[in-house]
Every structure is written in structure tokens, then in C-alpha cells.
Amino acid sequence: MKLEVGKHAGFCFGVKRAIQVAFDSGEKYSGVVRTLGPIIHNPQVVQELEAAGIAVAQNLEEIPTDTGMVIIRSHGVGPQIYESANARNLALVDATCPFVKKIHSIVAQMDDEGYDIVVLGEADHPEVIGICAYVTNGRVFVIDEPEKIRDIRLGRKVALLAQTTQETRQFSALLAILGEKNNCEIRSFNTICDATGVRQQEAIRLAQQSDIVIIVGGKKSANTTRLAAICQEIQPSTYHVETVHELDAAWFTGKTRAGITAGASTPESEINKVVAWVQAIGQ
Ligand code: SF4
């Protein structure tokens, strides 16, 4: 069986940086260090951090006042979290990805200028919750499917943005529907990050060229589940596994070309285990 592993599979710049920041902070800081929510949507990495003494806090109240440190993960948070951390006298290390920071500043500016904000994304995802928190004057709408925008009465000025892990074709579809509205000024900011775009393009090519595709990564990871969904549309024999233990030899019966890729929050060690397993049964 021929096997191709995506060149871009695994950690993106923002995730690498956040994990490094977390480990470094744990080493240098003598007080209690906590990440606000899991640093990435990958249970294996979260366990490694816990072993290094950096556990997950679900909210700031779980971190000791005055002596504790909070690490903000790459998804970012709203301004109220910085204020609350300050009020509790917590040390704060900000590992928000710069691409997400950029979205925060665009949203704050557009909100100040009186635009309704439309975000293509998942309303309950931490990145989107953080983005929406920068709308303090006007209105924000989160849309997970372009067609849903038709049900919303928007104002005359609309700013469109996307969660960094969305699909470009969905963003284009949403922009096209907004463009049908008359008397509406639209500012469009395609904030899907390059790391996402590159991984999605590679996944599409792998799905087109393979008769089985394995996507490796956390089941709660937005970018990984999106990769799996994109590949599934093209190649129905697409399987999303979090660890090597979920693989099933029966999936590979009669297959001649396998493709493997992984989300931006998947550790290289987990990808390598999956690759080794597939290589072993393909010999
Ligand atoms: S997926 Fe993009 S926005 Fe998200 S952490 Fe990685 S580089 Fe940053």
C-alpha cells in the first residue's frame, strides 16, 4: 500500500508557541500556574502539562489570588478576562495567537465605527466567544452556515469576519449572500489563518488521491474535525482518530493508497505512531 503523510500535518505556529510559553512559565514561576481552559484541544498534550504541574483552570476563581499565574491560550479571550485577572492580582502570560489578536482589534474597531459584526464560526468555541466579547457597543451575529444569514435583519453597515479555522469556500459563500443585500455597506475581512488554509488544501489533495484517509487529532479540535469533514465529502473512507489505538485494520482491506494528515493541535509523536501502525499493516 502506498502511503502519503501531509507535509503540513501537526502543530501550527500559534499552537507551538502557546505550548512553549506554558512549559516555560511553569519552569520560571514559583506560584501556582494554570491555563485558562485546555491549552489546546488535545488530551495528550494537556496531560503532559499536568505532569509538569500546569493544570487546567476552568475559570479565574480556581487560581489563587495574588500568588497564581494564568496562561491565556492561543484561542484568546475577551477584555473582561484581562480585567478580572488584574483585579485578582494574578500574573498573566498571554499566549493568544497573533492572528486571533488581529481579529480582536478589527472587531473592536468595526464595532466602534458602528458596524454590525458577522462572524462565520461556531458560537460555543472559545475563540469565537473571545472574539464576540470585543463587541461592546453594537451587535454581533455568529453564523455557522452561510444560508443562515438570510434569517437575520442586519443594519446598513456590516463587517464580516471568520473564526481562524473556518473554510474559505464557506466564507466566500457567506460574502456572496451578503452581497445580494441592497443598500448595505459590507467590509469583509477573511481572517481564516494561513495555517488552516494550507492544511485544508493539502487535505483536499490527499482525499482526492487516496482511497483511505486518516485524520489524526483531538475530537474537540475545531480545525481537526473540519479537516475530517472536508476529506469525508471527497473520500467517504475518511476516519478521524485521536490516538493510534482507534485504528482498525479492517478499514484498510482492499485499499492501495492511504493518506494521513493531522490538525494544527496534533503532536508529532501521535502522528508518528499512526504512521508507523499504517506502515506496518501495509507491508
Ligand atoms: S490555527 Fe492559525 S490562528 Fe489558530 S493558533 Fe494556529 S496559527 Fe494561530
PDB file of N, CA, C and O in Angstrom, residues 202-259:
ATOM      1  N   GLU A 202      -4.083  20.853   1.514  1.00  0.00           N
ATOM      2  CA  GLU A 202      -3.343  19.588   1.489  1.00  0.00           C
ATOM      3  C   GLU A 202      -4.279  18.403   1.746  1.00  0.00           C
ATOM      4  O   GLU A 202      -4.166  17.354   1.089  1.00  0.00           O
ATOM      5  N   ALA A 203      -5.228  18.580   2.672  1.00  0.00           N
ATOM      6  CA  ALA A 203      -6.177  17.502   2.984  1.00  0.00           C
ATOM      7  C   ALA A 203      -7.048  17.195   1.762  1.00  0.00           C
ATOM      8  O   ALA A 203      -7.318  16.027   1.461  1.00  0.00           O
ATOM      9  N   ILE A 204      -7.455  18.225   1.041  1.00  0.00           N
ATOM     10  CA  ILE A 204      -8.286  18.025  -0.163  1.00  0.00           C
ATOM     11  C   ILE A 204      -7.503  17.198  -1.183  1.00  0.00           C
ATOM     12  O   ILE A 204      -8.013  16.228  -1.750  1.00  0.00           O
ATOM     13  N   ARG A 205      -6.244  17.569  -1.381  1.00  0.00           N
ATOM     14  CA  ARG A 205      -5.431  16.833  -2.369  1.00  0.00           C
ATOM     15  C   ARG A 205      -5.250  15.373  -1.940  1.00  0.00           C
ATOM     16  O   ARG A 205      -5.411  14.453  -2.736  1.00  0.00           O
ATOM     17  N   LEU A 206      -4.977  15.163  -0.650  1.00  0.00           N
ATOM     18  CA  LEU A 206      -4.803  13.797  -0.152  1.00  0.00           C
ATOM     19  C   LEU A 206      -6.085  12.982  -0.350  1.00  0.00           C
ATOM     20  O   LEU A 206      -6.039  11.825  -0.768  1.00  0.00           O
ATOM     21  N   ALA A 207      -7.225  13.607  -0.054  1.00  0.00           N
ATOM     22  CA  ALA A 207      -8.507  12.893  -0.187  1.00  0.00           C
ATOM     23  C   ALA A 207      -8.781  12.534  -1.646  1.00  0.00           C
ATOM     24  O   ALA A 207      -9.339  11.479  -1.941  1.00  0.00           O
ATOM     25  N   GLN A 208      -8.376  13.426  -2.547  1.00  0.00           N
ATOM     26  CA  GLN A 208      -8.597  13.159  -3.986  1.00  0.00           C
ATOM     27  C   GLN A 208      -7.699  12.029  -4.485  1.00  0.00           C
ATOM     28  O   GLN A 208      -8.058  11.304  -5.400  1.00  0.00           O
ATOM     29  N   GLN A 209      -6.524  11.905  -3.887  1.00  0.00           N
ATOM     30  CA  GLN A 209      -5.537  10.953  -4.413  1.00  0.00           C
ATOM     31  C   GLN A 209      -5.472   9.632  -3.642  1.00  0.00           C
ATOM     32  O   GLN A 209      -4.704   8.752  -3.999  1.00  0.00           O
ATOM     33  N   SER A 210      -6.264   9.508  -2.566  1.00  0.00           N
ATOM     34  CA  SER A 210      -6.157   8.308  -1.726  1.00  0.00           C
ATOM     35  C   SER A 210      -7.490   7.568  -1.729  1.00  0.00           C
ATOM     36  O   SER A 210      -8.542   8.160  -1.974  1.00  0.00           O
ATOM     37  N   ASP A 211      -7.432   6.254  -1.417  1.00  0.00           N
ATOM     38  CA  ASP A 211      -8.709   5.552  -1.243  1.00  0.00           C
ATOM     39  C   ASP A 211      -9.019   5.296   0.228  1.00  0.00           C
ATOM     40  O   ASP A 211     -10.037   4.711   0.562  1.00  0.00           O
ATOM     41  N   ILE A 212      -8.161   5.779   1.111  1.00  0.00           N
ATOM     42  CA  ILE A 212      -8.488   5.857   2.549  1.00  0.00           C
ATOM     43  C   ILE A 212      -7.691   7.023   3.143  1.00  0.00           C
ATOM     44  O   ILE A 212      -6.529   7.232   2.784  1.00  0.00           O
ATOM     45  N   VAL A 213      -8.358   7.792   3.997  1.00  0.00           N
ATOM     46  CA  VAL A 213      -7.687   8.949   4.626  1.00  0.00           C
ATOM     47  C   VAL A 213      -7.837   8.831   6.144  1.00  0.00           C
ATOM     48  O   VAL A 213      -8.937   8.560   6.641  1.00  0.00           O
ATOM     49  N   ILE A 214      -6.735   9.029   6.836  1.00  0.00           N
ATOM     50  CA  ILE A 214      -6.766   9.054   8.299  1.00  0.00           C
ATOM     51  C   ILE A 214      -6.433  10.474   8.755  1.00  0.00           C
ATOM     52  O   ILE A 214      -5.404  11.038   8.371  1.00  0.00           O
ATOM     53  N   ILE A 215      -7.320  11.029   9.561  1.00  0.00           N
ATOM     54  CA  ILE A 215      -7.088  12.355  10.145  1.00  0.00           C
ATOM     55  C   ILE A 215      -6.782  12.131  11.624  1.00  0.00           C
ATOM     56  O   ILE A 215      -7.584  11.510  12.336  1.00  0.00           O
ATOM     57  N   VAL A 216      -5.665  12.651  12.079  1.00  0.00           N
ATOM     58  CA  VAL A 216      -5.248  12.425  13.469  1.00  0.00           C
ATOM     59  C   VAL A 216      -5.432  13.719  14.265  1.00  0.00           C
ATOM     60  O   VAL A 216      -4.970  14.787  13.831  1.00  0.00           O
ATOM     61  N   GLY A 217      -6.076  13.600  15.415  1.00  0.00           N
ATOM     62  CA  GLY A 217      -6.187  14.792  16.262  1.00  0.00           C
ATOM     63  C   GLY A 217      -7.380  14.741  17.190  1.00  0.00           C
ATOM     64  O   GLY A 217      -8.251  13.869  17.064  1.00  0.00           O
ATOM     65  N   GLY A 218      -7.407  15.688  18.134  1.00  0.00           N
ATOM     66  CA  GLY A 218      -8.450  15.743  19.163  1.00  0.00           C
ATOM     67  C   GLY A 218      -9.847  15.825  18.555  1.00  0.00           C
ATOM     68  O   GLY A 218     -10.068  16.556  17.590  1.00  0.00           O
ATOM     69  N   LYS A 219     -10.783  15.092  19.157  1.00  0.00           N
ATOM     70  CA  LYS A 219     -12.166  15.092  18.651  1.00  0.00           C
ATOM     71  C   LYS A 219     -12.835  16.443  18.927  1.00  0.00           C
ATOM     72  O   LYS A 219     -13.815  16.794  18.282  1.00  0.00           O
ATOM     73  N   LYS A 220     -12.283  17.203  19.895  1.00  0.00           N
ATOM     74  CA  LYS A 220     -12.873  18.519  20.183  1.00  0.00           C
ATOM     75  C   LYS A 220     -12.146  19.638  19.448  1.00  0.00           C
ATOM     76  O   LYS A 220     -12.458  20.811  19.633  1.00  0.00           O
ATOM     77  N   SER A 221     -11.144  19.293  18.652  1.00  0.00           N
ATOM     78  CA  SER A 221     -10.381  20.312  17.941  1.00  0.00           C
ATOM     79  C   SER A 221     -11.151  20.766  16.702  1.00  0.00           C
ATOM     80  O   SER A 221     -11.462  19.961  15.817  1.00  0.00           O
ATOM     81  N   ALA A 222     -11.466  22.073  16.653  1.00  0.00           N
ATOM     82  CA  ALA A 222     -12.276  22.602  15.540  1.00  0.00           C
ATOM     83  C   ALA A 222     -11.572  22.386  14.205  1.00  0.00           C
ATOM     84  O   ALA A 222     -12.187  21.962  13.220  1.00  0.00           O
ATOM     85  N   ASN A 223     -10.255  22.650  14.169  1.00  0.00           N
ATOM     86  CA  ASN A 223      -9.586  22.569  12.866  1.00  0.00           C
ATOM     87  C   ASN A 223      -9.429  21.113  12.430  1.00  0.00           C
ATOM     88  O   ASN A 223      -9.499  20.806  11.247  1.00  0.00           O
ATOM     89  N   THR A 224      -9.270  20.195  13.405  1.00  0.00           N
ATOM     90  CA  THR A 224      -9.124  18.779  13.035  1.00  0.00           C
ATOM     91  C   THR A 224     -10.458  18.208  12.536  1.00  0.00           C
ATOM     92  O   THR A 224     -10.499  17.512  11.516  1.00  0.00           O
ATOM     93  N   THR A 225     -11.541  18.501  13.244  1.00  0.00           N
ATOM     94  CA  THR A 225     -12.844  17.963  12.812  1.00  0.00           C
ATOM     95  C   THR A 225     -13.233  18.551  11.450  1.00  0.00           C
ATOM     96  O   THR A 225     -13.863  17.876  10.637  1.00  0.00           O
ATOM     97  N   ARG A 226     -12.794  19.784  11.200  1.00  0.00           N
ATOM     98  CA  ARG A 226     -13.102  20.378   9.893  1.00  0.00           C
ATOM     99  C   ARG A 226     -12.315  19.670   8.785  1.00  0.00           C
ATOM    100  O   ARG A 226     -12.844  19.400   7.699  1.00  0.00           O
ATOM    101  N   LEU A 227     -11.055  19.346   9.062  1.00  0.00           N
ATOM    102  CA  LEU A 227     -10.262  18.591   8.077  1.00  0.00           C
ATOM    103  C   LEU A 227     -10.952  17.266   7.757  1.00  0.00           C
ATOM    104  O   LEU A 227     -11.044  16.854   6.598  1.00  0.00           O
ATOM    105  N   ALA A 228     -11.437  16.604   8.819  1.00  0.00           N
ATOM    106  CA  ALA A 228     -12.103  15.313   8.618  1.00  0.00           C
ATOM    107  C   ALA A 228     -13.360  15.489   7.775  1.00  0.00           C
ATOM    108  O   ALA A 228     -13.624  14.691   6.859  1.00  0.00           O
ATOM    109  N   ALA A 229     -14.125  16.540   8.046  1.00  0.00           N
ATOM    110  CA  ALA A 229     -15.367  16.767   7.294  1.00  0.00           C
ATOM    111  C   ALA A 229     -15.072  17.068   5.821  1.00  0.00           C
ATOM    112  O   ALA A 229     -15.756  16.560   4.913  1.00  0.00           O
ATOM    113  N   ILE A 230     -14.033  17.864   5.578  1.00  0.00           N
ATOM    114  CA  ILE A 230     -13.662  18.210   4.195  1.00  0.00           C
ATOM    115  C   ILE A 230     -13.270  16.936   3.435  1.00  0.00           C
ATOM    116  O   ILE A 230     -13.705  16.707   2.303  1.00  0.00           O
ATOM    117  N   CYS A 231     -12.445  16.106   4.069  1.00  0.00           N
ATOM    118  CA  CYS A 231     -11.982  14.874   3.407  1.00  0.00           C
ATOM    119  C   CYS A 231     -13.133  13.891   3.207  1.00  0.00           C
ATOM    120  O   CYS A 231     -13.231  13.239   2.170  1.00  0.00           O
ATOM    121  N   GLN A 232     -14.001  13.811   4.206  1.00  0.00           N
ATOM    122  CA  GLN A 232     -15.145  12.882   4.136  1.00  0.00           C
ATOM    123  C   GLN A 232     -16.018  13.169   2.917  1.00  0.00           C
ATOM    124  O   GLN A 232     -16.519  12.256   2.270  1.00  0.00           O
ATOM    125  N   GLU A 233     -16.182  14.443   2.617  1.00  0.00           N
ATOM    126  CA  GLU A 233     -17.001  14.823   1.444  1.00  0.00           C
ATOM    127  C   GLU A 233     -16.404  14.278   0.157  1.00  0.00           C
ATOM    128  O   GLU A 233     -17.109  13.912  -0.775  1.00  0.00           O
ATOM    129  N   ILE A 234     -15.083  14.270   0.091  1.00  0.00           N
ATOM    130  CA  ILE A 234     -14.394  13.830  -1.133  1.00  0.00           C
ATOM    131  C   ILE A 234     -14.158  12.322  -1.101  1.00  0.00           C
ATOM    132  O   ILE A 234     -14.346  11.634  -2.104  1.00  0.00           O
ATOM    133  N   GLN A 235     -13.723  11.828   0.053  1.00  0.00           N
ATOM    134  CA  GLN A 235     -13.390  10.402   0.187  1.00  0.00           C
ATOM    135  C   GLN A 235     -14.152   9.840   1.401  1.00  0.00           C
ATOM    136  O   GLN A 235     -13.742  10.059   2.543  1.00  0.00           O
ATOM    137  N   PRO A 236     -15.259   9.108   1.138  1.00  0.00           N
ATOM    138  CA  PRO A 236     -16.066   8.607   2.255  1.00  0.00           C
ATOM    139  C   PRO A 236     -15.276   7.696   3.213  1.00  0.00           C
ATOM    140  O   PRO A 236     -15.636   7.582   4.384  1.00  0.00           O
ATOM    141  N   SER A 237     -14.199   7.066   2.728  1.00  0.00           N
ATOM    142  CA  SER A 237     -13.383   6.248   3.632  1.00  0.00           C
ATOM    143  C   SER A 237     -12.383   7.140   4.365  1.00  0.00           C
ATOM    144  O   SER A 237     -11.167   6.984   4.255  1.00  0.00           O
ATOM    145  N   THR A 238     -12.908   8.103   5.076  1.00  0.00           N
ATOM    146  CA  THR A 238     -12.086   9.002   5.906  1.00  0.00           C
ATOM    147  C   THR A 238     -12.395   8.695   7.364  1.00  0.00           C
ATOM    148  O   THR A 238     -13.566   8.597   7.738  1.00  0.00           O
ATOM    149  N   TYR A 239     -11.350   8.552   8.167  1.00  0.00           N
ATOM    150  CA  TYR A 239     -11.534   8.218   9.582  1.00  0.00           C
ATOM    151  C   TYR A 239     -10.762   9.231  10.438  1.00  0.00           C
ATOM    152  O   TYR A 239      -9.608   9.532  10.150  1.00  0.00           O
ATOM    153  N   HIS A 240     -11.440   9.735  11.450  1.00  0.00           N
ATOM    154  CA  HIS A 240     -10.818  10.691  12.381  1.00  0.00           C
ATOM    155  C   HIS A 240     -10.474   9.938  13.668  1.00  0.00           C
ATOM    156  O   HIS A 240     -11.377   9.445  14.346  1.00  0.00           O
ATOM    157  N   VAL A 241      -9.195   9.834  13.976  1.00  0.00           N
ATOM    158  CA  VAL A 241      -8.787   9.145  15.205  1.00  0.00           C
ATOM    159  C   VAL A 241      -8.003  10.104  16.094  1.00  0.00           C
ATOM    160  O   VAL A 241      -7.266  10.963  15.608  1.00  0.00           O
ATOM    161  N   GLU A 242      -8.213   9.934  17.388  1.00  0.00           N
ATOM    162  CA  GLU A 242      -7.473  10.781  18.326  1.00  0.00           C
ATOM    163  C   GLU A 242      -6.118  10.150  18.644  1.00  0.00           C
ATOM    164  O   GLU A 242      -5.121  10.848  18.791  1.00  0.00           O
ATOM    165  N   THR A 243      -6.114   8.818  18.742  1.00  0.00           N
ATOM    166  CA  THR A 243      -4.858   8.100  19.021  1.00  0.00           C
ATOM    167  C   THR A 243      -4.777   6.857  18.137  1.00  0.00           C
ATOM    168  O   THR A 243      -5.769   6.432  17.543  1.00  0.00           O
ATOM    169  N   VAL A 244      -3.597   6.278  18.123  1.00  0.00           N
ATOM    170  CA  VAL A 244      -3.323   5.094  17.303  1.00  0.00           C
ATOM    171  C   VAL A 244      -4.234   3.922  17.696  1.00  0.00           C
ATOM    172  O   VAL A 244      -4.573   3.083  16.853  1.00  0.00           O
ATOM    173  N   HIS A 245      -4.682   3.899  18.951  1.00  0.00           N
ATOM    174  CA  HIS A 245      -5.485   2.769  19.441  1.00  0.00           C
ATOM    175  C   HIS A 245      -6.849   2.666  18.770  1.00  0.00           C
ATOM    176  O   HIS A 245      -7.496   1.625  18.834  1.00  0.00           O
ATOM    177  N   GLU A 246      -7.296   3.741  18.131  1.00  0.00           N
ATOM    178  CA  GLU A 246      -8.618   3.700  17.484  1.00  0.00           C
ATOM    179  C   GLU A 246      -8.569   3.106  16.078  1.00  0.00           C
ATOM    180  O   GLU A 246      -9.602   2.865  15.468  1.00  0.00           O
ATOM    181  N   LEU A 247      -7.358   2.915  15.547  1.00  0.00           N
ATOM    182  CA  LEU A 247      -7.253   2.404  14.174  1.00  0.00           C
ATOM    183  C   LEU A 247      -7.757   0.964  14.091  1.00  0.00           C
ATOM    184  O   LEU A 247      -7.594   0.190  15.025  1.00  0.00           O
ATOM    185  N   ASP A 248      -8.323   0.624  12.936  1.00  0.00           N
ATOM    186  CA  ASP A 248      -8.888  -0.708  12.736  1.00  0.00           C
ATOM    187  C   ASP A 248      -8.364  -1.253  11.399  1.00  0.00           C
ATOM    188  O   ASP A 248      -8.569  -0.624  10.346  1.00  0.00           O
ATOM    189  N   ALA A 249      -7.711  -2.401  11.470  1.00  0.00           N
ATOM    190  CA  ALA A 249      -7.106  -2.973  10.260  1.00  0.00           C
ATOM    191  C   ALA A 249      -8.151  -3.216   9.167  1.00  0.00           C
ATOM    192  O   ALA A 249      -7.839  -3.143   7.963  1.00  0.00           O
ATOM    193  N   ALA A 250      -9.394  -3.482   9.578  1.00  0.00           N
ATOM    194  CA  ALA A 250     -10.446  -3.779   8.583  1.00  0.00           C
ATOM    195  C   ALA A 250     -10.674  -2.594   7.641  1.00  0.00           C
ATOM    196  O   ALA A 250     -11.084  -2.782   6.491  1.00  0.00           O
ATOM    197  N   TRP A 251     -10.424  -1.380   8.118  1.00  0.00           N
ATOM    198  CA  TRP A 251     -10.630  -0.201   7.257  1.00  0.00           C
ATOM    199  C   TRP A 251      -9.741  -0.258   6.013  1.00  0.00           C
ATOM    200  O   TRP A 251     -10.051   0.336   4.988  1.00  0.00           O
ATOM    201  N   PHE A 252      -8.600  -0.945   6.139  1.00  0.00           N
ATOM    202  CA  PHE A 252      -7.585  -0.898   5.077  1.00  0.00           C
ATOM    203  C   PHE A 252      -7.704  -2.055   4.080  1.00  0.00           C
ATOM    204  O   PHE A 252      -6.941  -2.119   3.129  1.00  0.00           O
ATOM    205  N   THR A 253      -8.677  -2.928   4.299  1.00  0.00           N
ATOM    206  CA  THR A 253      -8.834  -4.082   3.410  1.00  0.00           C
ATOM    207  C   THR A 253      -9.122  -3.603   1.986  1.00  0.00           C
ATOM    208  O   THR A 253     -10.048  -2.817   1.761  1.00  0.00           O
ATOM    209  N   GLY A 254      -8.307  -4.041   1.054  1.00  0.00           N
ATOM    210  CA  GLY A 254      -8.517  -3.693  -0.355  1.00  0.00           C
ATOM    211  C   GLY A 254      -8.053  -2.294  -0.735  1.00  0.00           C
ATOM    212  O   GLY A 254      -8.193  -1.877  -1.889  1.00  0.00           O
ATOM    213  N   LYS A 255      -7.515  -1.550   0.205  1.00  0.00           N
ATOM    214  CA  LYS A 255      -7.063  -0.183  -0.101  1.00  0.00           C
ATOM    215  C   LYS A 255      -5.623  -0.212  -0.615  1.00  0.00           C
ATOM    216  O   LYS A 255      -4.814  -1.026  -0.145  1.00  0.00           O
ATOM    217  N   THR A 256      -5.331   0.686  -1.549  1.00  0.00           N
ATOM    218  CA  THR A 256      -3.987   0.685  -2.129  1.00  0.00           C
ATOM    219  C   THR A 256      -3.232   1.998  -1.897  1.00  0.00           C
ATOM    220  O   THR A 256      -2.019   2.050  -2.021  1.00  0.00           O
ATOM    221  N   ARG A 257      -4.001   3.080  -1.595  1.00  0.00           N
ATOM    222  CA  ARG A 257      -3.331   4.374  -1.387  1.00  0.00           C
ATOM    223  C   ARG A 257      -3.908   5.037  -0.144  1.00  0.00           C
ATOM    224  O   ARG A 257      -5.089   5.397  -0.122  1.00  0.00           O
ATOM    225  N   ALA A 258      -3.093   5.187   0.876  1.00  0.00           N
ATOM    226  CA  ALA A 258      -3.560   5.803   2.123  1.00  0.00           C
ATOM    227  C   ALA A 258      -2.949   7.203   2.281  1.00  0.00           C
ATOM    228  O   ALA A 258      -1.786   7.427   1.924  1.00  0.00           O
ATOM    229  N   GLY A 259      -3.756   8.106   2.778  1.00  0.00           N
ATOM    230  CA  GLY A 259      -3.271   9.455   3.095  1.00  0.00           C
ATOM    231  C   GLY A 259      -3.468   9.702   4.578  1.00  0.00           C
ATOM    232  O   GLY A 259      -4.487   9.307   5.151  1.00  0.00           O
TER     233      GLY A 259
END
